[in-house]
mmCIF file of N, CA and C in Angstrom:
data_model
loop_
_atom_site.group_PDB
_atom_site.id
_atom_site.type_symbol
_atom_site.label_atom_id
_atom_site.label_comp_id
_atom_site.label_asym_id
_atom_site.label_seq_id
_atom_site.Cartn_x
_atom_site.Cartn_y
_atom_site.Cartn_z
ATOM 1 N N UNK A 1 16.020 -2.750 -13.666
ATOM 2 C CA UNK A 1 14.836 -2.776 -12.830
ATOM 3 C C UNK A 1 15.060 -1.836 -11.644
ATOM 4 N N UNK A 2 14.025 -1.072 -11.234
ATOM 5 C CA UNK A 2 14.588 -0.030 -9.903
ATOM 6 C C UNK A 2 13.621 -0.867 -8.990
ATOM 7 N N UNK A 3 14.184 -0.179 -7.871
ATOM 8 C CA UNK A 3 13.983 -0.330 -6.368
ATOM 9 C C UNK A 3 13.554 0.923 -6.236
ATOM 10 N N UNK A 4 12.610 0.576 -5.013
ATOM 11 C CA UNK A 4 11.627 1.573 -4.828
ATOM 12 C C UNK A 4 11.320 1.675 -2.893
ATOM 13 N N UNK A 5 11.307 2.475 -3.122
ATOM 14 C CA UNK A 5 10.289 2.706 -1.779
ATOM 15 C C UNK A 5 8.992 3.980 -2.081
ATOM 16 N N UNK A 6 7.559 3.291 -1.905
ATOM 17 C CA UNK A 6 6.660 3.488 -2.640
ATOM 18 C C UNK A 6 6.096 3.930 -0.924
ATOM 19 N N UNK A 7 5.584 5.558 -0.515
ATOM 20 C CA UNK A 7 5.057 5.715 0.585
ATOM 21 C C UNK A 7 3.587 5.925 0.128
ATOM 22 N N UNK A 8 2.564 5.541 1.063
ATOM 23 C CA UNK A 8 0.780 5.379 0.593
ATOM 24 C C UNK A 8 0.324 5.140 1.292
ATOM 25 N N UNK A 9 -1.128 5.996 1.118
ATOM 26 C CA UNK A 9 -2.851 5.780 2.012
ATOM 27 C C UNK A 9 -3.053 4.655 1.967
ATOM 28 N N UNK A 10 -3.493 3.911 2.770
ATOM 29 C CA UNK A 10 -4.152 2.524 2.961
ATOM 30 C C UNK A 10 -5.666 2.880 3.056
ATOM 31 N N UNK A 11 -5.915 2.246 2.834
ATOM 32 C CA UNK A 11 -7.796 2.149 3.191
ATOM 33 C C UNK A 11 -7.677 1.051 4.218
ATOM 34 N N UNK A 12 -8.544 1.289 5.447
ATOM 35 C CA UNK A 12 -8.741 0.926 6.682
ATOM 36 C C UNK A 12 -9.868 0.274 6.888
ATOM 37 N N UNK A 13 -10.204 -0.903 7.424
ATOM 38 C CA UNK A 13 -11.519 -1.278 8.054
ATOM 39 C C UNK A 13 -11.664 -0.925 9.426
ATOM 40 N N UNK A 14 -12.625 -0.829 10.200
ATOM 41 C CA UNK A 14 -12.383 -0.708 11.499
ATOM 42 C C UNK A 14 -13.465 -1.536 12.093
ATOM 43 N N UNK A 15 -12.958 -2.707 12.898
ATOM 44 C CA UNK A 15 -13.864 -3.648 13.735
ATOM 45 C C UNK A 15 -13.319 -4.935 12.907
ATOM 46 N N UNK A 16 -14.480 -5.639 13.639
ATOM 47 C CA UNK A 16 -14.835 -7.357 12.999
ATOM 48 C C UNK A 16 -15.978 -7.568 12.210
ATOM 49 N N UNK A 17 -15.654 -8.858 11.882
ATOM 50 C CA UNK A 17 -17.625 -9.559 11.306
ATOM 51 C C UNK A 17 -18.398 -9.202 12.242
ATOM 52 N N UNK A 18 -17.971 -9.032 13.799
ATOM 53 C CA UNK A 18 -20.145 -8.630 14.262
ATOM 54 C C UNK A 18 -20.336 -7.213 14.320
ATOM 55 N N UNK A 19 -21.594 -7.105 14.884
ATOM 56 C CA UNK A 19 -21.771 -5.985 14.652
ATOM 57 C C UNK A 19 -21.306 -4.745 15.804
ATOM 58 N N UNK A 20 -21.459 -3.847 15.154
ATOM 59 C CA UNK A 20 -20.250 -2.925 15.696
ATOM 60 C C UNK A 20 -21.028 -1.237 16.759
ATOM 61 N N UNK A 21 -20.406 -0.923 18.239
ATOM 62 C CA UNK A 21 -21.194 0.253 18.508
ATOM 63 C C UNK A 21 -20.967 1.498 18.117
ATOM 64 N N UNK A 22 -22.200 1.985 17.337
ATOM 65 C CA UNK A 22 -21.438 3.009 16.963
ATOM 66 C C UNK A 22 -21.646 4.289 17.930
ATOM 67 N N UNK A 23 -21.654 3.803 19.001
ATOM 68 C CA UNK A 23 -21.183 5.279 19.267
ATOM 69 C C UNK A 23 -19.206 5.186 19.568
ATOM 70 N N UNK A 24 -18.563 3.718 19.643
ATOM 71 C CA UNK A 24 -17.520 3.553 19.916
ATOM 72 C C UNK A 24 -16.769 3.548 18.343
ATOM 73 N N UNK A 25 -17.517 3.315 17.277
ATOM 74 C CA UNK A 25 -16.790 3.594 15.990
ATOM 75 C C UNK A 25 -16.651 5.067 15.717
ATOM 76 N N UNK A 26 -17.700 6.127 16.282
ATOM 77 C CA UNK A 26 -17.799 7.135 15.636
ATOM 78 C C UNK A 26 -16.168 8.124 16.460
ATOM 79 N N UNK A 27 -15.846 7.240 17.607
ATOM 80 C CA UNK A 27 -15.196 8.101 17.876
ATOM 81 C C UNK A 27 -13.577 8.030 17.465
ATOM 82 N N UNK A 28 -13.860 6.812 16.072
ATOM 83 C CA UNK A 28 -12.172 6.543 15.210
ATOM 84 C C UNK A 28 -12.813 7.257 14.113
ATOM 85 N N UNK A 29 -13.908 7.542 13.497
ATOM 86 C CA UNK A 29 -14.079 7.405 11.992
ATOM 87 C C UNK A 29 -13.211 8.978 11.335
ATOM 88 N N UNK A 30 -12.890 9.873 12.407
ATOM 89 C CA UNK A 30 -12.371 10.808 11.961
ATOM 90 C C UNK A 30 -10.999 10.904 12.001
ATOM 91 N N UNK A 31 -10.207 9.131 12.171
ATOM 92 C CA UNK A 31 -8.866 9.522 12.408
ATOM 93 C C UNK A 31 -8.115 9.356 10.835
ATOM 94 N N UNK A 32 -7.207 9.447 10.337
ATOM 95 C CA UNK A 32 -6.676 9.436 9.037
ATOM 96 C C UNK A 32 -6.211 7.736 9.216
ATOM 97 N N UNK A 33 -6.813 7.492 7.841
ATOM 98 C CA UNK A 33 -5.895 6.077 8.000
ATOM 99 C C UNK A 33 -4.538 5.994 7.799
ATOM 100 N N UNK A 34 -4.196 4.998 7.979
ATOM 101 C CA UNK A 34 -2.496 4.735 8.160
ATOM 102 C C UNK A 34 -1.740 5.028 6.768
ATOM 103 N N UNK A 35 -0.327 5.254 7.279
ATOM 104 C CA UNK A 35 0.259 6.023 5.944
ATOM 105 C C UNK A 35 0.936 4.888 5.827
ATOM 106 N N UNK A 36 1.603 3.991 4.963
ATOM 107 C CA UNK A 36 2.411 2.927 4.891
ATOM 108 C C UNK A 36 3.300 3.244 3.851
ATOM 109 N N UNK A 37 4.464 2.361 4.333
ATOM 110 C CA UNK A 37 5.654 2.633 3.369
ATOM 111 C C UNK A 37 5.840 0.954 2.959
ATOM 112 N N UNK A 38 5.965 0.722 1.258
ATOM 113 C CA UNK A 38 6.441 -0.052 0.658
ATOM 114 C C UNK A 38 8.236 -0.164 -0.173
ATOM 115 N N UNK A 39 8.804 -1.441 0.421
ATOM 116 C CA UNK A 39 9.971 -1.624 -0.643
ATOM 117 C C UNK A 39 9.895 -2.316 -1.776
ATOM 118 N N UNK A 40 9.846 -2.300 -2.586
ATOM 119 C CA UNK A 40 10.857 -3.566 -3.522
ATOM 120 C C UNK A 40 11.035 -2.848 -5.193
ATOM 121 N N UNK A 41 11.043 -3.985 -6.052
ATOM 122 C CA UNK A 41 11.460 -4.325 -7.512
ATOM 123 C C UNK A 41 9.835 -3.553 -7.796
ATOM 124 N N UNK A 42 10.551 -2.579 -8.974
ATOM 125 C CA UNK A 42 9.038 -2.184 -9.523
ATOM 126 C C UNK A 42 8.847 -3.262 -11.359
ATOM 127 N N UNK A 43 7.688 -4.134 -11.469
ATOM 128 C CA UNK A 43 7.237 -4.595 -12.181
ATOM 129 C C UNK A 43 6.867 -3.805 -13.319
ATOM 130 N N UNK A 44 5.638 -3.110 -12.829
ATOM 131 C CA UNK A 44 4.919 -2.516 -13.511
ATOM 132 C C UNK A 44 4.577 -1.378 -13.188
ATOM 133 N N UNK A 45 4.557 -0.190 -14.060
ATOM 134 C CA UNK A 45 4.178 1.705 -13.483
ATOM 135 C C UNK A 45 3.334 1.686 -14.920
ATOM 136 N N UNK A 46 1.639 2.034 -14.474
ATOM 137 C CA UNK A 46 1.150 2.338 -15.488
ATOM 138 C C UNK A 46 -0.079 3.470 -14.928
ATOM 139 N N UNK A 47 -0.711 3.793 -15.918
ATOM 140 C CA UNK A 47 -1.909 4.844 -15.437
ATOM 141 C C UNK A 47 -2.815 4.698 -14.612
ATOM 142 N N UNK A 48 -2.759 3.640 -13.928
ATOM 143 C CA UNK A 48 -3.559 3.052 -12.959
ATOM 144 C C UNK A 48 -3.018 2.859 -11.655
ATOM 145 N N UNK A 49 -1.625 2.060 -11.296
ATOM 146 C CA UNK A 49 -0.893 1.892 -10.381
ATOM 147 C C UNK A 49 0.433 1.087 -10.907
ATOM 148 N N UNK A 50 1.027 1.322 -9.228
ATOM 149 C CA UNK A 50 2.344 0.667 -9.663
ATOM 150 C C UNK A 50 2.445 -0.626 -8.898
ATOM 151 N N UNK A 51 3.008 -2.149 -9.362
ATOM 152 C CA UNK A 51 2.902 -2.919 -8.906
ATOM 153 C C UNK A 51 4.523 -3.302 -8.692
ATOM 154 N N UNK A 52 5.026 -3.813 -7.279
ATOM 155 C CA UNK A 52 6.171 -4.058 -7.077
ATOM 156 C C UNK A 52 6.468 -5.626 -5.948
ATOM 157 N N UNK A 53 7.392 -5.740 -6.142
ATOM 158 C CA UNK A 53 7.532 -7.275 -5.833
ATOM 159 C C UNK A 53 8.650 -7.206 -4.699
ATOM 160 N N UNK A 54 8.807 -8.416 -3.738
ATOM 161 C CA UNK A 54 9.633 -7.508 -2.844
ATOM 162 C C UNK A 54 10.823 -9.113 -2.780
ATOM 163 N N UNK A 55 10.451 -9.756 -3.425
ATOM 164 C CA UNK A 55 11.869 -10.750 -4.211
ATOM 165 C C UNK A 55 11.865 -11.102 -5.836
ATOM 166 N N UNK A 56 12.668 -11.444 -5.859
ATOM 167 C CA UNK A 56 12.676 -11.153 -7.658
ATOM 168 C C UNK A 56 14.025 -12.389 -8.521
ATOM 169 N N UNK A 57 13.639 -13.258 -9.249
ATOM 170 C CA UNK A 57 14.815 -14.181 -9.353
ATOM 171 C C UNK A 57 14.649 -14.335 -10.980
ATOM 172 N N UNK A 58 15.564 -14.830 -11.551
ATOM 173 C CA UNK A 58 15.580 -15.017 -13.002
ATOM 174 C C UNK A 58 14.227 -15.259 -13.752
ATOM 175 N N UNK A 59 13.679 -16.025 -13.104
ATOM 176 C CA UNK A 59 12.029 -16.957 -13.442
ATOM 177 C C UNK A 59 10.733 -16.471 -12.220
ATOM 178 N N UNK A 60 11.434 -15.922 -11.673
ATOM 179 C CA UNK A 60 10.231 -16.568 -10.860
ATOM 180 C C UNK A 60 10.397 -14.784 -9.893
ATOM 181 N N UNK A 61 9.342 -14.906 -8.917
ATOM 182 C CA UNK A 61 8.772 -13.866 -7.972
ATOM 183 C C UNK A 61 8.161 -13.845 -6.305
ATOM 184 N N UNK A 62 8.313 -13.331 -5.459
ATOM 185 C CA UNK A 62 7.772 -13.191 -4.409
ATOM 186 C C UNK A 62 6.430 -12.769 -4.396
ATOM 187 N N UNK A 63 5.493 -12.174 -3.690
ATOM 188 C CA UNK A 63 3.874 -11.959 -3.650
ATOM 189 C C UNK A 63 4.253 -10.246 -4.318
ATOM 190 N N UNK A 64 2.907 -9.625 -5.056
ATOM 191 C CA UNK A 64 3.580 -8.239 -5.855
ATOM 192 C C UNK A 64 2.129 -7.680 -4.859
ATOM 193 N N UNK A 65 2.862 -6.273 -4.860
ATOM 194 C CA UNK A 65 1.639 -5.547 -4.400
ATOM 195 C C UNK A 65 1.068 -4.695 -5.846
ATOM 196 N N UNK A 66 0.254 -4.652 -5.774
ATOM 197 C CA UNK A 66 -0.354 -3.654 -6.596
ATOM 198 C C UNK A 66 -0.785 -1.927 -5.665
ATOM 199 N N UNK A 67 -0.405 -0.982 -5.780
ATOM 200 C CA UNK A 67 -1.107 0.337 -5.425
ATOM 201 C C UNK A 67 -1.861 0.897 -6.091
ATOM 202 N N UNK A 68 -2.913 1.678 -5.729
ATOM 203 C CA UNK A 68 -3.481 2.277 -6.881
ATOM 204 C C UNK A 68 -2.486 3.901 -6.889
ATOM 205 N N UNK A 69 -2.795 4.586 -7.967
ATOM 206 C CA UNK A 69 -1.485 6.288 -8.087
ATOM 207 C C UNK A 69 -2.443 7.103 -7.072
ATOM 208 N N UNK A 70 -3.275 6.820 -6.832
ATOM 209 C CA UNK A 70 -4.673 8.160 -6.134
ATOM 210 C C UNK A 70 -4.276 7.472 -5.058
ATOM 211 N N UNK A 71 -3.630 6.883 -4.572
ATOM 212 C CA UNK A 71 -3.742 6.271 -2.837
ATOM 213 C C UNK A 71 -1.934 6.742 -2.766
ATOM 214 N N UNK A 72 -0.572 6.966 -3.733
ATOM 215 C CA UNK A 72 0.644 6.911 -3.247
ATOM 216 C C UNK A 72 0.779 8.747 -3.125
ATOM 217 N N UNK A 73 1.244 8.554 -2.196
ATOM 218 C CA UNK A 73 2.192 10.217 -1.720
ATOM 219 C C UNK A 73 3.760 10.167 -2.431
ATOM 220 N N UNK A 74 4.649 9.318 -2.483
ATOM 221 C CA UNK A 74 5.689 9.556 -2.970
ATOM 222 C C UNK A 74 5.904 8.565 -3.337
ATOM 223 N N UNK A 75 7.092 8.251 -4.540
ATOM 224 C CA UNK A 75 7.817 7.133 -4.610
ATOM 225 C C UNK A 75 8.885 7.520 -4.777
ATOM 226 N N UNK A 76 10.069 7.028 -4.042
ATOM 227 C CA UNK A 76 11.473 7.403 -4.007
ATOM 228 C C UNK A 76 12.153 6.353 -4.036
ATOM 229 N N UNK A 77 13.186 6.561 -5.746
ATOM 230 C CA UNK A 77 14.158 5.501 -6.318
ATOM 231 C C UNK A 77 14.668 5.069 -5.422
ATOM 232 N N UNK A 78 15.168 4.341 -5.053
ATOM 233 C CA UNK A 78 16.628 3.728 -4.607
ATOM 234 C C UNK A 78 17.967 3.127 -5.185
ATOM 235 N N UNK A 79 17.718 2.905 -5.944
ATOM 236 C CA UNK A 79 18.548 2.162 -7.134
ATOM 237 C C UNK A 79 18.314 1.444 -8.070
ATOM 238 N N UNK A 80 18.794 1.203 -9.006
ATOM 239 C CA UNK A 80 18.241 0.710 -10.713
ATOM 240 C C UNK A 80 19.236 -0.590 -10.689
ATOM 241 N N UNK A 81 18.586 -1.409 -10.832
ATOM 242 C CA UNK A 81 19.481 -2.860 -11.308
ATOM 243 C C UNK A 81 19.609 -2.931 -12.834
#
């Protein structure tokens, strides 16, 4: 199983449930959303995304992320169990 560090676009909301001014939204809507970096156990790599888990035990699992491939910039091994 490899280890991963999976770097990726997030998609961003910006505000709350009410409603929002836009002249104070318009002046984020042009910022890039956040770049995030993921670790763990890769599950699954398929044509869609890669899903990785960030504990991993004989039976059982921690919460898995799913990415989609159109949202990751890199993924860089770390080591293969």
């Amino acid at each position: 199983m490899k280890v991963v560090k999976v770097t990726w676009v997030d998609a961003e909301t910006v505000g709350d449930s009410s409603w929002q001014e836009l002249e104070e939204v318009m002046q984020t809507v042009k910022d890039q959303p956040p770049v995030m970096q993921t670790v763990g156990f890769v599950l699954c790599e398929c044509e869609t995304h890669i899903s990785i888990t960030d504990s991993i035990g004989e039976q059982e699992c921690g919460h898995v992320t799913k990415i989609p491939l159109a949202m990751i910039q890199e993924v860089e091994v770390l080591t293969t169990t």
